[in-house]
Amino acid sequence: AQKVTQAQTEISVVEKEDVTLDCVYETRDTTYYLFWYKQPPSGELVFLIRRNSFDEQNEISGRYSWNFQKSTSSFNFTITASQVVDSAVYFCALSEGGSSNTGKLIFGQGTTLQVKP
Amino acid sequence: DAGITQSPRHKVTETGTPVTLRCHQTENHRYMYWYRQDPGHGLRLIHYSYGVKDTDKGEVSDGYSVSRSKTEDFLLTLESATSSQTSVYFCAIGTPLQETQYFGPGTRLLVL
């Protein structure tokens, strides 16, 4: 069965600190996709990134970076020089791939990040 | 932003009453999904659709039914609402090659 675990329920940092959100996943599929979504206090879900299981290259987008390691089944998310606007709930998610890809997402429990001024 | 709307955005109802939530898209995408969000559980899939009249169950489908008579609309029905169905409901659409899903604004449902 597929499963996503975000062990950090809540994280609190002071502005300008770096912070890493952990995500560990379980799947038997050889082809799969990993995602991160952001849910700000306003409640909408904002897509941040999608990676496929064959691409382990780290990705950087501005202050955001993602570290995908198949050896440890992890897909961690780092925010560099955090800002108050980064305060949100962050979800990691997994979907199956291959010919049976229906796009169904399995979500982790979410990590609430609070960035204090 | 993907063109997804949900209605109503907020609803209060009583136990035992039927409730229908509507998801409408303007993107003409094939796949649509209904999730519920609860504290400590993240989002969980209720039902999804892969075309008009084509639907399948998700992880938490008991007590829910869905219908899709047009590409743009995906309806979620609670046949007889219970307090355990108090939640925030999100609709999502999948991009054509399933690269990702975009979510609607959500519906807050309170069952008293």
Coordinates of C-alpha atoms in Angstrom, one line a residue:
Chain A
A1 CA 0.0 0.0 0.0
Q2 CA 1.1 3.5 -0.6
K3 CA 1.7 5.8 2.3
V4 CA 3.2 9.3 3.0
T5 CA 4.5 10.3 6.4
Q6 CA 5.2 13.8 7.5
A7 CA 6.5 13.3 11.0
Q8 CA 6.7 17.0 11.9
T9 CA 3.3 18.2 12.9
E10 CA 4.3 21.8 13.6
I11 CA 7.5 23.8 13.1
S12 CA 8.1 27.3 14.4
V13 CA 11.1 29.3 13.2
V14 CA 12.1 33.0 13.3
E15 CA 12.2 34.9 10.1
K16 CA 15.4 34.4 8.0
E17 CA 16.1 30.9 9.4
D18 CA 16.3 28.0 7.1
V19 CA 13.8 25.2 7.6
T20 CA 13.4 21.7 6.2
L21 CA 10.1 19.8 6.0
D22 CA 10.5 16.1 6.0
C23 CA 8.5 13.7 3.8
V24 CA 8.9 9.9 3.8
Y25 CA 6.9 7.7 1.4
E26 CA 6.1 4.0 0.8
T27 CA 5.2 2.5 -2.5
R28 CA 5.7 -0.7 -4.4
D29 CA 5.5 1.0 -7.8
T30 CA 8.7 1.6 -9.7
T31 CA 7.1 4.6 -11.5
Y32 CA 5.5 7.2 -9.2
Y33 CA 5.3 10.9 -8.7
L34 CA 5.9 13.1 -5.6
F35 CA 4.3 16.4 -4.9
W36 CA 4.4 19.3 -2.5
Y37 CA 1.4 21.6 -1.9
K38 CA 1.1 24.7 0.2
Q39 CA -2.1 25.7 2.1
P40 CA -1.9 29.2 3.4
P41 CA -4.2 30.5 6.1
S42 CA -6.7 31.5 3.4
G43 CA -7.3 27.8 2.8
E44 CA -6.6 27.2 -0.8
L45 CA -4.2 24.5 -2.0
V46 CA -1.3 25.7 -4.1
F47 CA 0.8 23.3 -6.2
L48 CA 4.5 23.8 -5.6
I49 CA 6.3 20.9 -7.4
R50 CA 6.1 17.5 -9.0
R51 CA 8.9 15.0 -9.4
N52 CA 8.9 11.6 -11.1
S53 CA 10.6 8.5 -9.6
F54 CA 13.3 8.5 -12.3
D55 CA 14.5 12.0 -11.7
E56 CA 16.5 12.3 -8.5
Q57 CA 18.1 15.6 -9.3
N58 CA 17.5 18.2 -6.6
E59 CA 15.5 21.2 -7.7
I60 CA 15.8 24.8 -6.6
S61 CA 13.2 27.5 -7.2
G62 CA 14.1 30.8 -5.6
R63 CA 14.2 30.2 -1.8
Y64 CA 12.6 26.8 -2.2
S65 CA 14.6 23.6 -2.8
W66 CA 13.7 19.9 -2.9
N67 CA 15.9 16.9 -2.1
F68 CA 14.6 13.6 -3.5
Q69 CA 16.4 10.4 -2.3
K70 CA 15.1 7.1 -3.5
S71 CA 17.5 5.2 -1.2
T72 CA 15.8 6.6 1.9
S73 CA 12.3 7.1 0.2
S74 CA 12.4 10.7 1.1
F75 CA 11.4 13.9 -0.6
N76 CA 12.3 16.8 1.7
F77 CA 11.5 20.5 1.2
T78 CA 13.8 23.3 2.4
I79 CA 12.9 26.9 2.6
T80 CA 16.0 29.2 2.8
A81 CA 15.8 32.5 4.6
S82 CA 12.2 31.9 5.6
Q83 CA 9.7 34.8 5.6
V84 CA 6.4 35.4 7.4
V85 CA 4.5 34.8 4.1
D86 CA 5.9 31.2 4.2
S87 CA 3.6 30.5 7.2
A88 CA 1.2 27.7 6.0
V89 CA 0.5 24.1 6.1
Y90 CA 2.6 22.1 3.7
F91 CA 1.5 18.7 2.3
C92 CA 3.6 16.1 0.6
A93 CA 1.8 13.7 -1.7
L94 CA 2.4 10.6 -3.8
S95 CA 0.6 9.2 -6.9
E96 CA 1.1 6.0 -8.8
G97 CA 2.5 6.1 -12.3
G98 CA 2.7 3.9 -15.3
S99 CA -0.1 2.7 -17.5
S100 CA -2.5 2.6 -14.5
N101 CA -1.9 6.3 -13.7
T102 CA -5.2 7.7 -12.5
G103 CA -3.6 10.7 -10.8
K104 CA -5.0 9.7 -7.4
L105 CA -3.0 11.5 -4.6
I106 CA -2.0 10.0 -1.3
F107 CA -1.3 12.9 1.1
G108 CA 0.7 13.1 4.2
Q109 CA -0.8 14.6 7.4
G110 CA 0.7 18.0 6.7
T111 CA 3.3 20.1 8.5
T112 CA 2.2 23.5 9.9
L113 CA 5.0 26.0 9.5
Q114 CA 4.9 29.2 11.6
V115 CA 7.5 31.9 10.7
K116 CA 7.7 34.5 13.4
P117 CA 8.9 38.0 12.6
Chain B
D1 CA -5.2 29.7 -12.1
A2 CA -7.1 26.6 -13.1
G3 CA -10.8 27.3 -13.6
I4 CA -12.4 25.4 -10.8
T5 CA -15.3 26.5 -8.7
Q6 CA -17.1 24.8 -5.9
S7 CA -20.6 25.5 -4.5
P8 CA -21.7 26.1 -1.9
R9 CA -18.6 27.4 -0.2
H10 CA -20.1 26.9 3.3
K11 CA -23.0 24.8 4.4
V12 CA -24.6 23.9 7.7
T13 CA -27.0 21.0 7.7
E14 CA -28.6 18.6 10.1
T15 CA -27.9 14.9 10.6
G16 CA -29.9 12.7 8.2
T17 CA -30.4 15.2 5.5
P18 CA -29.1 14.8 2.0
V19 CA -26.4 17.2 0.8
T20 CA -25.0 17.8 -2.7
L21 CA -21.8 19.6 -3.4
R22 CA -20.9 20.8 -6.9
C23 CA -17.6 21.1 -8.6
H24 CA -17.4 23.0 -11.9
Q25 CA -14.4 23.3 -14.2
T26 CA -13.8 25.3 -17.3
E27 CA -10.6 23.5 -18.4
N28 CA -12.3 20.5 -20.1
H29 CA -10.1 18.1 -18.3
R30 CA -11.0 14.4 -18.1
Y31 CA -10.1 13.6 -14.5
M32 CA -11.9 15.1 -11.5
Y33 CA -11.5 14.2 -7.8
W34 CA -13.2 14.8 -4.5
Y35 CA -11.1 14.9 -1.3
R36 CA -11.9 15.6 2.3
Q37 CA -9.6 17.4 4.7
D38 CA -9.5 16.6 8.4
P39 CA -7.0 17.5 11.1
G40 CA -4.4 14.8 11.4
H41 CA -5.3 13.1 8.2
G42 CA -4.3 15.5 5.5
L43 CA -6.5 15.0 2.4
R44 CA -8.1 11.8 1.6
L45 CA -9.7 10.7 -1.7
I46 CA -13.5 10.1 -1.6
H47 CA -14.3 9.4 -5.3
Y48 CA -12.9 10.3 -8.6
S49 CA -14.0 10.4 -12.3
Y50 CA -12.1 9.6 -15.4
G51 CA -14.8 10.7 -17.8
V52 CA -18.5 11.4 -18.2
K53 CA -20.4 8.7 -16.3
D54 CA -17.1 7.0 -15.4
T55 CA -16.4 7.1 -11.7
D56 CA -14.6 5.0 -9.1
K57 CA -14.2 4.9 -5.3
G58 CA -11.4 6.3 -3.3
E59 CA -10.1 5.6 0.2
V60 CA -13.1 7.0 2.1
S61 CA -16.1 6.5 -0.1
D62 CA -18.6 5.1 2.4
G63 CA -21.6 7.3 2.8
Y64 CA -20.8 9.3 -0.4
S65 CA -21.9 9.0 -4.0
V66 CA -20.9 10.9 -7.1
S67 CA -22.2 11.7 -10.5
R68 CA -20.8 13.2 -13.7
S69 CA -23.2 13.8 -16.5
K70 CA -21.1 16.5 -18.1
T71 CA -17.4 17.0 -18.5
E72 CA -17.5 20.2 -16.6
D73 CA -19.5 19.1 -13.5
F74 CA -18.7 16.6 -10.8
L75 CA -21.3 16.2 -8.0
L76 CA -20.7 14.8 -4.6
T77 CA -23.7 13.6 -2.6
L78 CA -24.0 12.7 1.0
E79 CA -27.1 10.5 1.0
S80 CA -27.8 11.0 4.7
A81 CA -25.3 13.4 6.4
T82 CA -23.7 12.4 9.7
S83 CA -21.6 14.4 12.1
S84 CA -18.5 12.4 11.0
Q85 CA -18.9 14.0 7.6
T86 CA -18.2 17.5 9.0
S87 CA -15.1 18.4 7.0
V88 CA -13.6 20.6 4.3
Y89 CA -14.3 19.2 0.9
F90 CA -11.9 19.9 -2.0
C91 CA -12.5 19.2 -5.6
A92 CA -9.5 18.8 -8.0
I93 CA -8.9 18.4 -11.7
G94 CA -6.1 16.5 -13.2
T95 CA -4.1 17.9 -16.1
P96 CA -4.3 15.9 -19.3
L97 CA -1.3 13.7 -18.7
Q98 CA -1.8 13.6 -15.0
E99 CA 1.2 15.8 -14.4
T100 CA -0.5 17.4 -11.4
Q101 CA -3.8 18.3 -9.9
Y102 CA -5.3 21.7 -9.3
F103 CA -7.7 22.3 -6.5
G104 CA -10.9 24.3 -6.0
P105 CA -11.3 26.7 -3.1
G106 CA -13.0 24.1 -0.9
T107 CA -16.4 23.7 0.8
R108 CA -16.8 23.8 4.6
L109 CA -19.5 21.5 5.6
L110 CA -20.9 21.3 9.2
V111 CA -23.3 18.6 10.1
L112 CA -25.2 19.2 13.3

